[in-house]
Tab-separated table of C-alpha atoms in Angstrom:
chain	number	residue	atom	x	y	z
A	1073	MET	CA	-72.493	10.725	20.756
A	1074	LYS	CA	-72.550	13.604	22.392
A	1075	ARG	CA	-69.937	16.364	21.736
A	1076	TYR	CA	-67.066	15.811	24.894
A	1077	THR	CA	-64.759	18.878	25.184
A	1078	GLN	CA	-62.847	18.107	28.710
A	1079	LEU	CA	-61.807	14.912	30.236
A	1080	GLN	CA	-63.667	15.163	33.232
A	1081	ASP	CA	-66.515	14.513	31.646
A	1082	ILE	CA	-65.834	11.373	29.313
A	1083	GLN	CA	-64.353	10.061	32.745
A	1084	ALA	CA	-67.851	10.767	34.571
A	1085	ASP	CA	-69.625	8.826	31.719
A	1086	LEU	CA	-67.266	5.916	31.439
A	1087	ARG	CA	-67.415	5.324	35.304
A	1088	GLU	CA	-71.227	5.512	35.042
A	1089	GLY	CA	-71.466	3.089	32.528
A	1090	LYS	CA	-72.657	5.678	29.827
A	1091	LEU	CA	-69.961	5.349	27.503
A	1092	SER	CA	-66.845	2.892	26.931
A	1093	CYS	CA	-63.619	3.416	25.639
A	1094	GLN	CA	-64.390	1.547	22.983
A	1095	ASP	CA	-67.406	3.443	21.743
A	1096	LEU	CA	-65.205	6.547	22.280
A	1097	VAL	CA	-62.698	5.596	19.849
A	1098	ARG	CA	-64.812	4.260	17.664
A	1099	HIS	CA	-66.636	7.481	17.285
A	1100	TYR	CA	-63.233	9.144	17.185
A	1101	LEU	CA	-62.382	6.830	13.739
A	1102	GLN	CA	-65.465	7.856	12.478
A	1103	ARG	CA	-64.918	11.501	12.900
A	1104	ILE	CA	-61.384	10.773	11.150
A	1105	GLU	CA	-63.025	9.168	8.138
A	1106	ASP	CA	-65.669	12.064	7.997
A	1107	SER	CA	-62.829	14.741	7.851
A	1108	ARG	CA	-60.516	12.985	5.531
A	1109	HIS	CA	-61.108	16.046	3.016
A	1110	LEU	CA	-59.174	18.236	5.704
A	1111	ASN	CA	-56.145	16.001	5.222
A	1112	ILE	CA	-55.259	16.023	8.931
A	1113	TYR	CA	-53.752	12.162	9.536
A	1114	ILE	CA	-50.707	10.593	8.090
A	1115	GLU	CA	-51.491	7.344	9.720
A	1116	VAL	CA	-54.665	6.444	12.208
A	1117	PHE	CA	-53.674	3.557	14.509
A	1118	GLU	CA	-57.125	1.943	14.278
A	1119	GLN	CA	-56.584	-1.377	15.398
A	1120	GLU	CA	-53.930	-0.662	18.026
A	1121	ALA	CA	-56.575	2.151	19.448
A	1122	LEU	CA	-59.056	-0.236	19.686
A	1123	ALA	CA	-57.245	-3.137	21.415
A	1124	LYS	CA	-56.134	-0.766	23.856
A	1125	ALA	CA	-59.638	0.821	24.621
A	1126	ALA	CA	-60.883	-2.637	24.950
A	1127	GLU	CA	-58.026	-3.581	27.337
A	1128	LEU	CA	-59.153	-0.301	29.567
A	1129	ASP	CA	-63.060	-1.546	29.350
A	1130	ARG	CA	-62.259	-4.840	30.653
A	1131	GLN	CA	-59.498	-3.273	33.514
A	1132	LEU	CA	-62.524	-1.157	34.370
A	1133	GLN	CA	-65.053	-3.629	34.780
A	1134	GLN	CA	-63.052	-6.190	36.404
A	1135	GLY	CA	-61.596	-3.637	38.659
A	1136	GLU	CA	-58.233	-4.569	38.117
A	1137	LYS	CA	-56.302	-1.504	39.056
A	1138	THR	CA	-56.805	2.178	39.507
A	1139	PRO	CA	-57.288	3.726	36.179
A	1140	GLY	CA	-54.656	6.165	35.163
A	1141	ARG	CA	-55.221	10.055	35.379
A	1142	LEU	CA	-55.600	10.011	31.451
A	1143	PHE	CA	-57.887	7.043	31.128
A	1144	GLY	CA	-60.383	8.051	28.467
A	1145	ALA	CA	-58.003	10.701	26.671
A	1146	VAL	CA	-57.722	9.630	22.874
A	1147	VAL	CA	-54.728	11.648	21.941
A	1148	SER	CA	-53.203	12.797	18.537
A	1149	ILE	CA	-49.246	13.284	18.194
A	1150	LYS	CA	-47.407	15.448	15.690
A	1151	ASP	CA	-45.484	13.640	13.294
A	1152	VAL	CA	-42.000	14.965	15.046
A	1153	LEU	CA	-42.581	12.603	18.182
A	1154	CYS	CA	-41.299	9.328	18.104
A	1155	TYR	CA	-43.416	6.727	19.214
A	1156	LYS	CA	-41.698	3.163	19.340
A	1157	ASP	CA	-42.214	0.613	16.502
A	1158	HIS	CA	-44.294	3.346	14.504
A	1159	LYS	CA	-43.349	5.389	11.684
A	1160	VAL	CA	-42.163	8.999	12.320
A	1161	THR	CA	-41.209	11.145	9.313
A	1162	ALA	CA	-41.542	14.902	10.324
A	1163	ALA	CA	-43.536	15.348	7.320
A	1164	SER	CA	-40.798	15.043	4.979
A	1165	LYS	CA	-39.526	12.091	2.027
A	1166	ILE	CA	-36.172	12.520	3.727
A	1167	LEU	CA	-37.600	10.071	6.532
A	1168	GLU	CA	-39.713	7.843	4.134
A	1169	GLY	CA	-40.356	4.610	5.537
A	1170	PHE	CA	-38.484	5.282	8.990
A	1171	GLU	CA	-39.727	3.778	11.956
A	1172	SER	CA	-38.709	4.618	15.634
A	1173	LEU	CA	-37.010	2.219	17.832
A	1174	PHE	CA	-37.934	4.384	21.273
A	1175	SER	CA	-40.743	6.655	22.239
A	1176	ALA	CA	-40.470	10.264	23.299
A	1177	THR	CA	-40.163	10.562	26.987
A	1178	ALA	CA	-43.370	12.648	26.826
A	1179	ILE	CA	-45.616	9.833	24.877
A	1180	GLU	CA	-44.342	7.330	27.582
A	1181	ARG	CA	-45.475	9.196	30.271
A	1182	LEU	CA	-49.343	9.961	28.580
A	1183	LEU	CA	-49.300	5.915	27.818
A	1184	ALA	CA	-48.214	5.348	31.615
A	1185	GLU	CA	-51.507	7.340	32.271
A	1186	ASP	CA	-53.740	5.128	30.135
A	1187	ALA	CA	-53.734	7.844	27.389
A	1188	ILE	CA	-55.212	6.108	23.994
A	1189	ILE	CA	-52.888	7.358	20.811
A	1190	ILE	CA	-55.245	7.136	17.964
A	1191	GLY	CA	-52.545	8.312	15.250
A	1192	ARG	CA	-50.135	10.608	13.799
A	1193	VAL	CA	-50.979	14.075	12.391
A	1194	ASN	CA	-49.827	16.479	9.567
A	1195	CYS	CA	-47.070	19.186	9.959
A	1196	ASP	CA	-45.023	21.466	8.431
A	1197	GLN	CA	-41.591	19.649	7.576
A	1198	PHE	CA	-39.577	19.471	10.515
A	1199	GLY	CA	-41.669	22.240	11.973
A	1200	MET	CA	-40.656	24.830	9.319
A	1201	GLY	CA	-43.651	26.867	8.673
A	1202	SER	CA	-46.872	28.866	9.648
A	1203	ASP	CA	-49.408	27.359	7.708
A	1204	ASN	CA	-48.638	23.569	7.602
A	1205	GLY	CA	-48.223	23.755	3.555
A	1206	ASN	CA	-45.110	22.734	3.768
A	1207	SER	CA	-45.483	18.939	3.984
A	1208	HIS	CA	-44.608	15.779	1.980
A	1209	TYR	CA	-48.443	14.785	2.623
A	1210	GLY	CA	-49.792	17.666	1.086
A	1211	GLN	CA	-52.126	20.890	2.845
A	1212	THR	CA	-53.922	20.334	6.054
A	1213	PHE	CA	-57.090	22.572	5.867
A	1214	ASN	CA	-58.912	24.685	8.603
A	1215	ALA	CA	-61.826	22.861	9.767
A	1216	ALA	CA	-63.654	26.020	10.180
A	1217	ASP	CA	-63.308	26.687	6.684
A	1218	PRO	CA	-61.717	24.315	4.424
A	1219	GLU	CA	-60.404	26.863	2.031
A	1220	ARG	CA	-58.189	28.287	5.060
A	1221	VAL	CA	-54.805	27.030	6.742
A	1222	PRO	CA	-54.942	25.775	10.208
A	1223	GLY	CA	-51.701	27.551	10.926
A	1224	GLY	CA	-48.091	26.047	11.468
A	1225	SER	CA	-46.188	24.405	11.927
A	1226	SER	CA	-48.785	21.895	14.508
A	1227	GLY	CA	-51.420	22.820	11.869
A	1228	GLY	CA	-52.364	19.041	11.940
A	1229	SER	CA	-52.473	18.825	15.843
A	1230	ALA	CA	-55.094	21.871	15.795
A	1231	ALA	CA	-57.122	20.413	13.030
A	1232	SER	CA	-57.212	17.120	14.950
A	1233	VAL	CA	-58.965	18.437	17.961
A	1234	GLN	CA	-60.805	21.214	16.199
A	1235	ALA	CA	-62.490	18.730	13.901
A	1236	GLU	CA	-63.396	16.465	17.126
A	1237	THR	CA	-61.248	13.421	15.741
A	1238	CYS	CA	-59.588	13.320	19.074
A	1239	LEU	CA	-59.859	15.016	22.487
A	1240	ALA	CA	-56.337	16.528	22.638
A	1241	SER	CA	-52.907	16.529	20.601
A	1242	LEU	CA	-49.371	17.079	21.352
A	1243	GLY	CA	-47.866	19.491	18.919
A	1244	THR	CA	-44.161	21.402	19.027
A	1245	ASP	CA	-43.316	25.345	19.396
A	1246	THR	CA	-40.438	26.677	18.300
A	1247	GLY	CA	-41.554	30.040	17.468
A	1248	GLY	CA	-45.254	29.721	17.995
A	1249	SER	CA	-45.869	26.665	16.266
A	1250	VAL	CA	-48.468	25.433	18.829
A	1251	ARG	CA	-50.090	29.220	19.902
A	1252	GLN	CA	-50.649	30.520	16.382
A	1253	PRO	CA	-52.681	27.099	15.128
A	1254	ALA	CA	-54.580	27.361	18.490
A	1255	ALA	CA	-55.453	30.890	17.471
A	1256	PHE	CA	-56.711	29.698	13.998
A	1257	CYS	CA	-58.720	26.872	15.158
A	1258	GLY	CA	-60.242	28.227	18.262
A	1259	LEU	CA	-58.460	25.941	20.988
A	1260	VAL	CA	-56.432	26.513	23.790
A	1261	GLY	CA	-52.592	26.024	22.864
A	1262	MET	CA	-49.849	25.812	25.361
A	1263	LYS	CA	-45.918	26.284	25.343
A	1264	PRO	CA	-44.430	25.367	28.544
A	1265	THR	CA	-41.156	27.125	29.687
A	1266	TYR	CA	-37.922	25.903	28.087
A	1267	GLY	CA	-36.854	22.340	29.607
A	1268	ARG	CA	-40.348	21.874	31.416
A	1269	ILE	CA	-41.136	18.652	29.289
A	1270	SER	CA	-38.438	16.560	28.126
A	1271	ARG	CA	-37.469	17.185	24.406
A	1272	TYR	CA	-36.373	13.181	24.331
A	1273	GLY	CA	-37.851	11.468	21.335
A	1274	LEU	CA	-38.561	14.869	19.655
A	1275	LEU	CA	-36.778	15.552	15.994
A	1276	ALA	CA	-35.183	18.413	16.297
A	1277	TYR	CA	-35.128	21.821	14.368
A	1278	ALA	CA	-33.650	24.303	16.404
A	1279	SER	CA	-32.827	22.826	20.126
A	1280	SER	CA	-32.542	25.633	21.957
A	1281	PHE	CA	-36.208	26.855	21.103
A	1282	ASP	CA	-38.284	23.755	20.789
A	1283	GLN	CA	-40.618	22.588	23.020
A	1284	ILE	CA	-43.616	20.205	23.091
A	1285	GLY	CA	-46.993	21.558	23.813
A	1286	THR	CA	-50.574	20.860	23.582
A	1287	LEU	CA	-53.324	21.610	21.968
A	1288	THR	CA	-56.897	21.146	23.466
A	1289	ASN	CA	-60.454	22.697	23.974
A	1290	GLY	CA	-60.333	23.864	27.443
A	1291	VAL	CA	-57.328	24.874	29.967
A	1292	GLU	CA	-58.276	22.211	32.572
A	1293	ASP	CA	-56.946	19.523	29.940
A	1294	ALA	CA	-54.004	21.524	28.967
A	1295	ALA	CA	-53.014	21.820	32.830
A	1296	LEU	CA	-53.432	18.029	33.157
A	1297	LEU	CA	-51.413	17.060	30.285
A	1298	LEU	CA	-48.262	19.391	31.040
A	1299	GLU	CA	-48.433	18.032	34.742
A	1300	ILE	CA	-48.492	14.378	33.748
A	1301	MET	CA	-45.556	15.314	30.980
A	1302	ALA	CA	-43.626	17.747	32.960
A	1303	GLY	CA	-40.086	16.464	34.900
A	1304	PRO	CA	-36.682	15.650	35.169
A	1305	ASP	CA	-35.470	13.273	32.403
A	1306	GLY	CA	-32.182	11.279	32.417
A	1307	PHE	CA	-32.157	11.265	28.628
A	1308	ASP	CA	-32.459	15.208	28.346
A	1309	ALA	CA	-30.128	17.086	29.905
A	1310	THR	CA	-31.790	20.328	28.879
A	1311	ALA	CA	-34.968	19.241	31.153
A	1312	SER	CA	-35.234	21.131	34.295
A	1313	GLN	CA	-34.809	19.345	37.743
A	1314	ARG	CA	-37.198	21.769	39.136
A	1315	ALA	CA	-40.354	20.015	40.861
A	1316	VAL	CA	-43.493	19.828	38.777
A	1317	ASP	CA	-46.578	21.934	40.213
A	1318	PRO	CA	-49.534	20.739	40.596
A	1319	TYR	CA	-51.018	22.621	37.547
A	1320	SER	CA	-54.311	20.490	37.418
A	1321	GLU	CA	-55.394	21.941	40.977
A	1322	LEU	CA	-56.489	25.237	39.146
A	1323	ALA	CA	-57.785	27.535	42.054
A	1324	PRO	CA	-59.735	30.943	41.453
A	1325	LEU	CA	-57.296	33.844	41.322
A	1326	ASP	CA	-57.081	35.069	44.768
A	1327	ARG	CA	-55.985	38.710	43.931
A	1328	PRO	CA	-55.812	41.269	40.959
A	1329	LEU	CA	-53.106	40.752	38.791
A	1330	LYS	CA	-50.682	43.374	37.445
A	1331	ILE	CA	-50.467	43.008	33.330
A	1332	ALA	CA	-48.383	44.303	30.747
A	1333	TYR	CA	-48.849	44.765	27.165
A	1334	PHE	CA	-46.943	46.415	24.623
A	1335	ASP	CA	-48.015	49.315	22.462
A	1336	SER	CA	-45.690	48.517	19.778
A	1337	ALA	CA	-47.766	44.934	19.549
A	1338	PHE	CA	-51.241	46.251	19.425
A	1339	GLY	CA	-50.315	49.383	17.482
A	1340	HIS	CA	-48.620	47.206	15.070
A	1341	PRO	CA	-49.315	47.879	11.486
A	1342	GLN	CA	-49.684	44.014	10.722
A	1343	LEU	CA	-52.242	43.855	13.481
A	1344	GLU	CA	-55.983	43.088	11.513
A	1345	PRO	CA	-58.972	45.792	12.998
A	1346	SER	CA	-60.707	42.668	14.173
A	1347	VAL	CA	-58.073	40.910	16.131
A	1348	LYS	CA	-57.101	44.335	17.703
A	1349	GLN	CA	-60.660	44.985	18.703
A	1350	LEU	CA	-61.009	41.481	20.245
A	1351	SER	CA	-58.246	41.887	21.910
A	1352	MET	CA	-59.260	45.374	23.429
A	1353	ASP	CA	-62.544	44.001	24.437
A	1354	PHE	CA	-60.900	41.224	26.366
A	1355	MET	CA	-58.425	44.024	27.987
A	1356	ASP	CA	-61.220	45.870	29.031
A	1357	ARG	CA	-62.807	42.810	30.675
A	1358	LEU	CA	-59.460	42.237	32.837
A	1359	LYS	CA	-59.769	45.924	33.890
A	1360	LYS	CA	-63.589	45.904	35.140
A	1361	ASP	CA	-62.534	42.796	36.828
A	1362	GLY	CA	-60.125	44.418	38.821
A	1363	HIS	CA	-56.737	43.631	37.163
A	1364	GLU	CA	-54.065	46.240	36.594
A	1365	LEU	CA	-52.962	46.546	32.564
A	1366	GLU	CA	-50.125	48.898	31.865
A	1367	ALA	CA	-48.269	49.617	28.328
A	1368	VAL	CA	-44.885	49.293	28.147
A	1369	PRO	CA	-42.175	49.836	25.951
A	1370	PHE	CA	-40.562	47.147	23.889
A	1371	GLU	CA	-38.490	48.344	21.363
A	1372	LEU	CA	-37.171	45.002	19.986
A	1373	LEU	CA	-40.175	43.963	18.555
A	1374	ASP	CA	-39.217	44.567	14.976
A	1375	TYR	CA	-35.707	42.590	15.884
A	1376	ILE	CA	-37.147	39.496	17.012
A	1377	ILE	CA	-38.047	37.753	13.845
A	1378	PRO	CA	-34.915	38.631	12.105
A	1379	ALA	CA	-32.853	37.149	15.115
A	1380	TYR	CA	-35.087	34.384	14.953
A	1381	TYR	CA	-34.662	33.320	12.150
A	1382	VAL	CA	-30.884	33.635	11.767
A	1383	LEU	CA	-30.609	31.346	15.218
A	1384	THR	CA	-33.052	28.702	14.664
A	1385	THR	CA	-31.554	27.879	10.861
A	1386	ALA	CA	-28.248	27.845	12.233
A	1387	GLU	CA	-29.574	25.147	14.395
A	1388	ALA	CA	-31.538	23.773	11.880
A	1389	SER	CA	-28.461	23.819	9.292
A	1390	SER	CA	-26.725	21.425	12.109
A	1391	ASN	CA	-29.541	19.248	13.411
A	1392	LEU	CA	-30.765	18.451	9.506
A	1393	SER	CA	-27.170	17.181	8.888
A	1394	ARG	CA	-27.516	13.633	9.768
A	1395	TYR	CA	-30.512	13.425	7.109
A	1396	ASP	CA	-28.011	12.602	4.323
A	1397	GLY	CA	-29.121	9.431	2.892
A	1398	ILE	CA	-26.943	7.088	4.301
A	1399	ARG	CA	-27.916	6.299	7.807
A	1400	PHE	CA	-31.485	6.008	7.460
A	1401	GLY	CA	-34.755	7.276	5.841
A	1402	TYR	CA	-34.741	7.792	2.062
A	1403	ARG	CA	-31.847	7.461	-0.310
A	1404	HIS	CA	-32.101	8.211	-4.046
A	1405	PRO	CA	-32.243	5.328	-6.307
A	1406	GLU	CA	-29.772	6.720	-8.910
A	1407	ALA	CA	-26.812	7.597	-6.482
A	1408	ASN	CA	-23.662	6.017	-7.956
A	1409	ASN	CA	-21.296	7.161	-5.508
A	1410	LEU	CA	-21.039	8.874	-1.965
A	1411	MET	CA	-21.418	12.462	-2.915
A	1412	GLU	CA	-24.106	11.973	-5.484
A	1413	ALA	CA	-26.003	9.984	-2.471
A	1414	TYR	CA	-25.799	13.089	-0.655
A	1415	GLN	CA	-26.624	15.654	-3.038
A	1416	LYS	CA	-29.615	13.547	-4.769
A	1417	SER	CA	-30.734	12.148	-1.540
A	1418	ARG	CA	-30.920	15.916	0.217
A	1419	THR	CA	-32.205	17.556	-3.020
A	1420	GLU	CA	-35.383	15.371	-3.419
A	1421	GLY	CA	-35.981	14.427	0.344
A	1422	PHE	CA	-36.160	18.001	1.641
A	1423	SER	CA	-38.799	20.573	0.651
A	1424	ALA	CA	-38.024	23.921	-0.861
A	1425	GLU	CA	-38.496	25.730	2.810
A	1426	VAL	CA	-36.490	23.291	4.336
A	1427	LYS	CA	-33.549	23.473	1.998
A	1428	ARG	CA	-33.930	27.273	2.081
A	1429	ARG	CA	-33.321	27.425	6.112
A	1430	ILE	CA	-30.621	24.957	5.756
A	1431	MET	CA	-28.839	26.931	3.671
A	1432	LEU	CA	-29.529	29.995	5.509
A	1433	GLY	CA	-28.369	28.573	8.482
A	1434	THR	CA	-25.075	26.933	6.798
A	1435	PHE	CA	-24.498	30.908	5.369
A	1436	VAL	CA	-24.834	32.507	8.642
A	1437	LEU	CA	-22.359	29.913	10.198
A	1438	SER	CA	-19.838	30.407	7.689
A	1439	SER	CA	-16.310	31.567	8.138
A	1440	GLY	CA	-16.584	35.351	7.596
A	1441	TYR	CA	-20.381	35.861	8.211
A	1442	TYR	CA	-20.652	34.236	11.546
A	1443	ASP	CA	-19.688	37.258	13.862
A	1444	ALA	CA	-21.895	39.310	11.145
A	1445	TYR	CA	-25.145	37.572	11.798
A	1446	TYR	CA	-25.095	34.387	14.163
A	1447	THR	CA	-23.117	36.181	17.017
A	1448	LYS	CA	-25.356	39.432	16.481
A	1449	ALA	CA	-28.436	37.248	16.832
A	1450	GLN	CA	-27.229	35.859	19.616
A	1451	LYS	CA	-26.597	39.294	21.227
A	1452	VAL	CA	-30.044	40.472	20.099
A	1453	ARG	CA	-31.687	37.165	21.833
A	1454	ARG	CA	-30.115	38.398	24.818
A	1455	LEU	CA	-31.308	41.548	25.068
A	1456	ILE	CA	-34.561	40.188	24.291
A	1457	TYR	CA	-34.167	37.762	27.073
A	1458	GLU	CA	-33.358	40.633	29.634
A	1459	ARG	CA	-35.989	43.049	28.760
A	1460	THR	CA	-38.388	40.478	28.998
A	1461	GLN	CA	-37.279	39.022	32.490
A	1462	SER	CA	-37.008	43.061	33.477
A	1463	ILE	CA	-40.990	43.139	32.543
A	1464	LEU	CA	-42.074	40.186	34.536
A	1465	ASN	CA	-39.983	40.875	37.292
A	1466	GLU	CA	-42.369	44.154	37.803
A	1467	PHE	CA	-45.504	42.222	36.198
A	1468	ASP	CA	-47.140	38.986	36.975
A	1469	CYS	CA	-47.712	38.435	33.080
A	1470	ILE	CA	-47.693	39.627	29.419
A	1471	LEU	CA	-50.675	40.100	27.265
A	1472	MET	CA	-49.983	39.839	23.475
A	1473	PRO	CA	-52.030	39.025	20.386
A	1474	ALA	CA	-51.260	35.506	19.239
A	1475	ALA	CA	-51.284	36.008	15.737
A	1476	PRO	CA	-51.702	39.284	13.552
A	1477	GLY	CA	-54.768	38.223	11.721
A	1478	VAL	CA	-57.358	35.296	11.069
A	1479	ALA	CA	-56.298	32.103	9.102
A	1480	TRP	CA	-55.689	33.072	5.630
A	1481	LYS	CA	-56.458	31.346	2.491
A	1482	VAL	CA	-54.355	28.446	1.276
A	1483	GLY	CA	-51.777	29.547	-0.929
A	1484	GLU	CA	-52.284	33.128	0.162
A	1485	LYS	CA	-48.426	33.350	1.498
A	1486	SER	CA	-46.781	30.527	-0.249
A	1487	ASN	CA	-44.989	33.016	-2.691
A	1488	ASP	CA	-43.528	35.117	-0.009
A	1489	PRO	CA	-41.394	33.556	2.511
A	1490	VAL	CA	-41.040	37.032	4.625
A	1491	GLU	CA	-44.848	37.546	4.986
A	1492	MET	CA	-44.885	33.875	6.078
A	1493	TYR	CA	-42.248	34.545	8.676
A	1494	LEU	CA	-43.831	37.553	9.902
A	1495	ALA	CA	-47.014	35.552	11.050
A	1496	ASP	CA	-45.086	34.399	13.895
A	1497	VAL	CA	-44.253	38.193	15.101
A	1498	PHE	CA	-46.182	38.037	18.149
A	1499	THR	CA	-45.601	34.434	19.842
A	1500	VAL	CA	-41.494	34.465	18.937
A	1501	GLN	CA	-40.717	36.361	21.759
A	1502	ALA	CA	-41.718	33.395	24.300
A	1503	ASN	CA	-39.364	31.030	22.541
A	1504	MET	CA	-36.648	33.883	22.227
A	1505	ALA	CA	-36.548	34.533	25.983
A	1506	GLY	CA	-38.005	30.812	27.102
A	1507	ILE	CA	-40.732	31.312	29.013
A	1508	PRO	CA	-44.268	29.466	28.743
A	1509	ALA	CA	-47.131	31.221	26.933
A	1510	ILE	CA	-50.755	30.413	26.507
A	1511	CYS	CA	-53.262	30.801	23.756
A	1512	ILE	CA	-57.177	31.058	24.736
A	1513	PRO	CA	-59.860	31.825	22.056
A	1514	ILE	CA	-61.341	35.260	22.592
A	1515	GLY	CA	-64.140	35.372	19.672
A	1516	LYS	CA	-64.600	35.661	16.135
A	1517	GLY	CA	-62.824	38.043	13.934
A	1518	ARG	CA	-63.187	39.012	10.194
A	1519	GLU	CA	-65.327	36.495	8.086
A	1520	ASP	CA	-66.526	35.001	11.251
A	1521	LEU	CA	-62.605	33.396	12.245
A	1522	PRO	CA	-61.471	32.301	15.552
A	1523	VAL	CA	-59.091	34.863	16.881
A	1524	GLY	CA	-57.031	33.991	19.842
A	1525	ILE	CA	-54.741	36.069	22.579
A	1526	GLN	CA	-51.754	35.087	24.156
A	1527	ILE	CA	-50.699	35.317	27.740
A	1528	MET	CA	-46.752	34.813	28.403
A	1529	GLY	CA	-45.720	34.507	32.060
A	1530	LYS	CA	-42.456	34.238	33.929
A	1531	ALA	CA	-40.361	30.974	33.629
A	1532	PHE	CA	-41.894	28.019	35.570
A	1533	GLY	CA	-45.190	30.232	36.245
A	1534	GLU	CA	-47.127	27.777	34.287
A	1535	LYS	CA	-49.870	27.801	37.156
A	1536	ASP	CA	-50.407	31.383	37.247
A	1537	ILE	CA	-51.213	31.749	34.054
A	1538	LEU	CA	-53.031	28.592	33.305
A	1539	GLN	CA	-55.341	29.784	36.316
A	1540	LEU	CA	-55.814	33.468	34.298
A	1541	ALA	CA	-56.420	31.538	31.312
A	1542	ARG	CA	-59.034	29.223	33.100
A	1543	GLN	CA	-60.691	32.310	34.795
A	1544	TYR	CA	-61.675	33.451	31.218
A	1545	TYR	CA	-62.093	30.750	28.966
A	1546	ASN	CA	-64.370	27.899	29.019
A	1547	PRO	CA	-64.631	25.125	26.106
A	1548	SER	CA	-68.209	26.217	25.277
A	1549	GLN	CA	-67.025	29.236	23.710
A	1550	SER	CA	-64.679	26.981	21.623
A	1551	ALA	CA	-65.097	27.506	17.766
C-alpha cells in the first residue's frame, strides 16, 4: 500500500474505490505488528477497528449517509484519554485494570465524524516526563533511530504516527509534551489555546496547564482535527465559549507578518549548533519572503522552568490524591489496614518520577513554604503571561526552537531529573501563558535526526499560526 500522509488523499482513494477502510486498517495493523520492537502500543483495538471499518465501507457503498469529515482517519490515543468501555491507565500501575465509564469529549467528537480509533499508546506516567521512559509499560523508542527516545510525554503518540501505524494521534501538552516529541520525530505537533479543546475525560496532571493536542504528518490534518474537537463543553467549565474558527480553511497568507524571536533563546547555552543553524536558515527563508523578524528581549526565560515545576507539581499533588488504592485501580495485596492501603498502594503504584513530583508539590504547598514557593511562582507566571501578551500585542507571532537539541539516546538523561526538565525550556512558555503553539519540522540536524521549530501565536489565534506553518511545511518533507 502506498504511504498516506494526508487525510484528503485517503478520502480521495476511498471515494474512487481504490482503497477501502478495511484495507487501510489492515495495513496499519500490520505496521503495528512490524514495529512492536518500538513498544508504541499498550493496547490495540484490532477487532473493534476492523468492525468499524467494515461498517464505514458498507455505508459508503450503499450510500446510507454522508461520510463524516474524518472518514478514513485512523487515529491512536494517548493513554491518558478516557474511551468508554476501554482501559485507561496513564501508563501507571496505580490504574491497573481500570476501565473508563465514559469517553472524553474530544474522542466523542472524533467518533461522531467517523474516525477509527486503532489503539491506546504509551506515554510517561500521568504525562510526567520528556522521553517516554517513565512508563509502567517500558520505554518507547524513536522510529528514526531505535536507540533514541521519541520525546515525551506524548512519545508513544508521536512514534505511532512516525512509524506509520496510524494517520494521526491525540496527545496532551502540559509543558511541551506534544511539540517536543513532534520535533524529535519529524512531525507537526499542535497545542491549542488553553480551553480551546475540552479537557473532560483527560486524566489530569496539572489542570491549569493541560491541553489536548494533535500529532500529524501535515498541517491540514492538524487544522481539521482541531476544528472538530474544539468548542464549548458543558462538562468542562474551563472550555471556552468562544466560537470555533474554520481552521481547516487554510488560505495562503495575504500579508507579510511581523515575527518576534528571543536572542536569549537562540543564544541559549543548551541550544545545539545544528538546531540553531537550521532555525536561522528557517528565519532567513521568512525574511526572503518579506516577513519582518525582530529580536526582542525576554528576560524571564531562565525563570520559566523553576516556576513551571513549582506550579505543576503543586497541582499534581492535589490531582493525584484520588489514586489512593481504595476507590479504583491498583490496591496492594498485603495491605492490612487503611494506612497500609494508602502507603503500599501508592508506593508501589507510582513511579519514582511521579512520587518525586507529588512530594515536591506537597512541599511547596505546605505551611511555611506556600508563600516562599507557590505564591512566588504564581507571580512569576503572571509576569510571563503579561510579557508574552505585550509582545503579541506588537507582533503576529513568536518564533522559538521546539527543543534545545535532537532526540537523545535512551537512558542518557535518566539519572539527572534537572537536565531532563531543562529539555522543556523552549516549550513551557506557551503553557504558562495559555497561548497556542505549533511545531513543524525544518530538516535534519546532528546525526541526521529530525529538528523542529515552534510558532507561538495569540490566544485563540490558531488559524494564523496554522496558515504560517502550512506555507512553510508539507508532509513530503517529513522524516
